[in-house]
Amino acid sequence: MNAFFRVTLNKFKLIASLIAIGHFLCSPADVSAAPAITGVAGIVGNGETITITGTGFGSTGPTIVVFDDFERGSNGTTLSSVQRAAQVGFWDNLSTMGPLYPTYSNTYAHSGSLSMKSDWSDNGAQEGGRLVQATLDSVTQVYFSWWQYLPTNRVVPGTSGGAGANWKLYWLYRQPWPNDDFVSVILTNTLPVTVGGSGLFLTGFADDSQDGRIDINNQSGSTVTAFSKGQWHRFEAYYVAGGTSGSLTLWELNSTQSRRQLGTNSGKTTDFGGTWDKLHFPGYGRGDNNSQTYYDDIYVATGTGARARVEIGNSSIYSNCTNLAVITPTSWSSNSITATVRQGGFAAGFPAYLFVIDSTGAASAGYPVTIGSGGPAPAPAAVSPPSGLRIVTN
């Protein structure tokens, strides 16, 4: 064999080896594929049942504790004087909080015609109360999202009083309170908060802060929020319990701010072996004669699949969405999900995208749908030519 052919053969062997190595490194056993949607059956309309097919959804779905768009109530009635049914699950009886109850309200709503109103001026502007409570049943992982609203002519609770603004957006804890408790809190009426280091928007431990629990208050960029008055705003939070390996993460979006992570941290979130069993919305507010706050579309899920979910968005890329509506699965497998549609802030006839997010937080590409109808028409099935026929000519 001459030198030319020997060199050429060696080049082919090298290329073949590189291809084999690349195939090995990128084999399915070594790479976790993001979810992919291949089809949607059913009408993507509020309350309708759809079935989503695809790959990579993961075998573990969420345990949904509660979802509420507050459409089951009537304007002006109280939410928490007795146990109240939500669209999924229920809010606990908070009769001991009376008479500081939130109410169903049609003044502002993110979806439908009703939301939950906390009027911090009622009953002599007493502090606290005006909240709903979900029981979590001693969990170690919890994901929750909610929409909130503060009218332009109102203030953050406490602003008008001598103690100052203090609005805890939620309160997560283990009984007896305040064990292993965490909040996100706004401590200013100057919105949006643009200076994170000022400590005016905080996420982390609250009253039980004696033994080194983590927060995301001091990380660069983590404490700045786009929340402002007169605009519905969605927050999401994900907590993992642990004495050394716990974590917390917070995200946000609104109509002018695409979905973004505000901060994350890992470390101690609970005492060793600790769990969480209560979650409040809102967590707390100081009494104020000029403050009313509103919540809508609250979703709470737990378990190892707490982050696994299905959402409707207004962009084909999940992180580019400025509007999202979480819908509620009733069955979940790695290639099929059945769910009840929650239309959120999307109008009928609106083009949108469906997403599946797995238990690691990885999101699929958006699958195009139309609110009130369905996805794109399926490709026509291949038709085999007829057999056993002959052409007769005269």
PDB file of N, CA and C in Angstrom, residues 53-95:
ATOM      1  N   THR A  53     -49.884  14.182  24.500  1.00  0.00           N
ATOM      2  CA  THR A  53     -48.977  13.074  24.233  1.00  0.00           C
ATOM      3  C   THR A  53     -47.612  13.612  23.841  1.00  0.00           C
ATOM      4  N   GLY A  54     -46.583  12.804  24.093  1.00  0.00           N
ATOM      5  CA  GLY A  54     -45.226  13.218  23.761  1.00  0.00           C
ATOM      6  C   GLY A  54     -44.209  12.307  24.407  1.00  0.00           C
ATOM      7  N   THR A  55     -43.033  12.855  24.669  1.00  0.00           N
ATOM      8  CA  THR A  55     -41.948  12.084  25.256  1.00  0.00           C
ATOM      9  C   THR A  55     -41.256  12.896  26.337  1.00  0.00           C
ATOM     10  N   GLY A  56     -40.622  12.189  27.266  1.00  0.00           N
ATOM     11  CA  GLY A  56     -39.781  12.845  28.253  1.00  0.00           C
ATOM     12  C   GLY A  56     -40.517  13.588  29.331  1.00  0.00           C
ATOM     13  N   PHE A  57     -41.810  13.290  29.540  1.00  0.00           N
ATOM     14  CA  PHE A  57     -42.562  14.001  30.579  1.00  0.00           C
ATOM     15  C   PHE A  57     -42.101  13.601  31.982  1.00  0.00           C
ATOM     16  N   GLY A  58     -41.481  12.437  32.100  1.00  0.00           N
ATOM     17  CA  GLY A  58     -41.101  11.915  33.406  1.00  0.00           C
ATOM     18  C   GLY A  58     -42.231  11.100  33.999  1.00  0.00           C
ATOM     19  N   SER A  59     -41.884  10.170  34.849  1.00  0.00           N
ATOM     20  CA  SER A  59     -42.892   9.269  35.403  1.00  0.00           C
ATOM     21  C   SER A  59     -43.601   9.858  36.617  1.00  0.00           C
ATOM     22  N   THR A  60     -43.095  10.968  37.143  1.00  0.00           N
ATOM     23  CA  THR A  60     -43.644  11.535  38.375  1.00  0.00           C
ATOM     24  C   THR A  60     -44.282  12.892  38.117  1.00  0.00           C
ATOM     25  N   GLY A  61     -45.566  12.987  38.411  1.00  0.00           N
ATOM     26  CA  GLY A  61     -46.278  14.248  38.303  1.00  0.00           C
ATOM     27  C   GLY A  61     -46.476  14.887  39.664  1.00  0.00           C
ATOM     28  N   PRO A  62     -47.148  16.026  39.713  1.00  0.00           N
ATOM     29  CA  PRO A  62     -47.335  16.749  40.976  1.00  0.00           C
ATOM     30  C   PRO A  62     -48.468  16.161  41.813  1.00  0.00           C
ATOM     31  N   THR A  63     -48.377  16.353  43.119  1.00  0.00           N
ATOM     32  CA  THR A  63     -49.520  16.159  44.005  1.00  0.00           C
ATOM     33  C   THR A  63     -50.117  17.540  44.232  1.00  0.00           C
ATOM     34  N   ILE A  64     -51.261  17.803  43.632  1.00  0.00           N
ATOM     35  CA  ILE A  64     -51.851  19.134  43.701  1.00  0.00           C
ATOM     36  C   ILE A  64     -52.650  19.259  44.993  1.00  0.00           C
ATOM     37  N   VAL A  65     -52.226  20.180  45.842  1.00  0.00           N
ATOM     38  CA  VAL A  65     -52.909  20.422  47.108  1.00  0.00           C
ATOM     39  C   VAL A  65     -54.104  21.335  46.890  1.00  0.00           C
ATOM     40  N   VAL A  66     -53.904  22.396  46.128  1.00  0.00           N
ATOM     41  CA  VAL A  66     -54.987  23.336  45.879  1.00  0.00           C
ATOM     42  C   VAL A  66     -54.724  24.112  44.598  1.00  0.00           C
ATOM     43  N   PHE A  67     -55.790  24.360  43.858  1.00  0.00           N
ATOM     44  CA  PHE A  67     -55.778  25.367  42.792  1.00  0.00           C
ATOM     45  C   PHE A  67     -57.081  26.131  42.916  1.00  0.00           C
ATOM     46  N   ASP A  68     -56.984  27.461  42.901  1.00  0.00           N
ATOM     47  CA  ASP A  68     -58.194  28.263  43.026  1.00  0.00           C
ATOM     48  C   ASP A  68     -58.113  29.512  42.174  1.00  0.00           C
ATOM     49  N   ASP A  69     -59.115  29.679  41.313  1.00  0.00           N
ATOM     50  CA  ASP A  69     -59.283  30.934  40.581  1.00  0.00           C
ATOM     51  C   ASP A  69     -60.409  31.769  41.191  1.00  0.00           C
ATOM     52  N   PHE A  70     -60.962  31.291  42.309  1.00  0.00           N
ATOM     53  CA  PHE A  70     -61.940  32.009  43.126  1.00  0.00           C
ATOM     54  C   PHE A  70     -63.273  32.241  42.423  1.00  0.00           C
ATOM     55  N   GLU A  71     -63.512  31.480  41.344  1.00  0.00           N
ATOM     56  CA  GLU A  71     -64.764  31.617  40.618  1.00  0.00           C
ATOM     57  C   GLU A  71     -65.910  30.846  41.275  1.00  0.00           C
ATOM     58  N   ARG A  72     -65.626  30.064  42.318  1.00  0.00           N
ATOM     59  CA  ARG A  72     -66.687  29.303  42.981  1.00  0.00           C
ATOM     60  C   ARG A  72     -67.414  30.123  44.045  1.00  0.00           C
ATOM     61  N   GLY A  73     -66.930  31.320  44.322  1.00  0.00           N
ATOM     62  CA  GLY A  73     -67.554  32.156  45.336  1.00  0.00           C
ATOM     63  C   GLY A  73     -68.524  33.149  44.735  1.00  0.00           C
ATOM     64  N   SER A  74     -68.966  34.083  45.549  1.00  0.00           N
ATOM     65  CA  SER A  74     -69.818  35.188  45.092  1.00  0.00           C
ATOM     66  C   SER A  74     -69.299  36.477  45.701  1.00  0.00           C
ATOM     67  N   ASN A  75     -69.428  37.543  44.949  1.00  0.00           N
ATOM     68  CA  ASN A  75     -68.832  38.817  45.330  1.00  0.00           C
ATOM     69  C   ASN A  75     -69.252  39.251  46.729  1.00  0.00           C
ATOM     70  N   GLY A  76     -68.260  39.611  47.548  1.00  0.00           N
ATOM     71  CA  GLY A  76     -68.516  40.158  48.868  1.00  0.00           C
ATOM     72  C   GLY A  76     -68.607  39.140  49.984  1.00  0.00           C
ATOM     73  N   THR A  77     -68.695  37.841  49.670  1.00  0.00           N
ATOM     74  CA  THR A  77     -68.768  36.831  50.729  1.00  0.00           C
ATOM     75  C   THR A  77     -67.364  36.496  51.233  1.00  0.00           C
ATOM     76  N   THR A  78     -67.281  36.065  52.491  1.00  0.00           N
ATOM     77  CA  THR A  78     -65.978  35.756  53.076  1.00  0.00           C
ATOM     78  C   THR A  78     -65.501  34.387  52.645  1.00  0.00           C
ATOM     79  N   LEU A  79     -64.168  34.235  52.599  1.00  0.00           N
ATOM     80  CA  LEU A  79     -63.573  32.975  52.189  1.00  0.00           C
ATOM     81  C   LEU A  79     -63.333  32.021  53.346  1.00  0.00           C
ATOM     82  N   SER A  80     -62.901  32.512  54.480  1.00  0.00           N
ATOM     83  CA  SER A  80     -62.248  31.631  55.438  1.00  0.00           C
ATOM     84  C   SER A  80     -63.016  31.392  56.731  1.00  0.00           C
ATOM     85  N   SER A  81     -64.275  31.825  56.823  1.00  0.00           N
ATOM     86  CA  SER A  81     -65.008  31.575  58.060  1.00  0.00           C
ATOM     87  C   SER A  81     -65.317  30.095  58.233  1.00  0.00           C
ATOM     88  N   VAL A  82     -65.380  29.347  57.117  1.00  0.00           N
ATOM     89  CA  VAL A  82     -65.518  27.890  57.151  1.00  0.00           C
ATOM     90  C   VAL A  82     -64.577  27.331  56.095  1.00  0.00           C
ATOM     91  N   GLN A  83     -64.427  26.010  56.097  1.00  0.00           N
ATOM     92  CA  GLN A  83     -63.609  25.393  55.048  1.00  0.00           C
ATOM     93  C   GLN A  83     -64.240  25.700  53.692  1.00  0.00           C
ATOM     94  N   ARG A  84     -63.410  26.180  52.762  1.00  0.00           N
ATOM     95  CA  ARG A  84     -63.925  26.604  51.469  1.00  0.00           C
ATOM     96  C   ARG A  84     -63.362  25.743  50.346  1.00  0.00           C
ATOM     97  N   ALA A  85     -64.251  25.246  49.486  1.00  0.00           N
ATOM     98  CA  ALA A  85     -63.816  24.449  48.346  1.00  0.00           C
ATOM     99  C   ALA A  85     -63.152  25.343  47.313  1.00  0.00           C
ATOM    100  N   ALA A  86     -61.998  24.894  46.794  1.00  0.00           N
ATOM    101  CA  ALA A  86     -61.343  25.551  45.671  1.00  0.00           C
ATOM    102  C   ALA A  86     -61.692  24.764  44.409  1.00  0.00           C
ATOM    103  N   GLN A  87     -61.163  25.164  43.270  1.00  0.00           N
ATOM    104  CA  GLN A  87     -61.385  24.389  42.054  1.00  0.00           C
ATOM    105  C   GLN A  87     -60.765  22.994  42.187  1.00  0.00           C
ATOM    106  N   VAL A  88     -59.607  22.934  42.837  1.00  0.00           N
ATOM    107  CA  VAL A  88     -59.001  21.662  43.233  1.00  0.00           C
ATOM    108  C   VAL A  88     -58.647  21.794  44.701  1.00  0.00           C
ATOM    109  N   GLY A  89     -59.039  20.846  45.536  1.00  0.00           N
ATOM    110  CA  GLY A  89     -58.727  20.903  46.947  1.00  0.00           C
ATOM    111  C   GLY A  89     -59.587  21.928  47.669  1.00  0.00           C
ATOM    112  N   PHE A  90     -59.086  22.433  48.794  1.00  0.00           N
ATOM    113  CA  PHE A  90     -59.869  23.364  49.598  1.00  0.00           C
ATOM    114  C   PHE A  90     -58.949  24.187  50.487  1.00  0.00           C
ATOM    115  N   TRP A  91     -59.495  25.300  50.981  1.00  0.00           N
ATOM    116  CA  TRP A  91     -58.836  26.136  51.975  1.00  0.00           C
ATOM    117  C   TRP A  91     -59.339  25.738  53.354  1.00  0.00           C
ATOM    118  N   ASP A  92     -58.422  25.687  54.302  1.00  0.00           N
ATOM    119  CA  ASP A  92     -58.771  25.238  55.641  1.00  0.00           C
ATOM    120  C   ASP A  92     -59.683  26.213  56.374  1.00  0.00           C
ATOM    121  N   ASN A  93     -60.374  25.683  57.378  1.00  0.00           N
ATOM    122  CA  ASN A  93     -61.185  26.491  58.272  1.00  0.00           C
ATOM    123  C   ASN A  93     -60.282  27.392  59.111  1.00  0.00           C
ATOM    124  N   LEU A  94     -60.492  28.692  59.012  1.00  0.00           N
ATOM    125  CA  LEU A  94     -59.711  29.649  59.796  1.00  0.00           C
ATOM    126  C   LEU A  94     -60.620  30.447  60.719  1.00  0.00           C
ATOM    127  N   SER A  95     -61.578  29.769  61.322  1.00  0.00           N
ATOM    128  CA  SER A  95     -62.554  30.470  62.150  1.00  0.00           C
ATOM    129  C   SER A  95     -61.903  31.219  63.302  1.00  0.00           C
TER     130      SER A  95
END
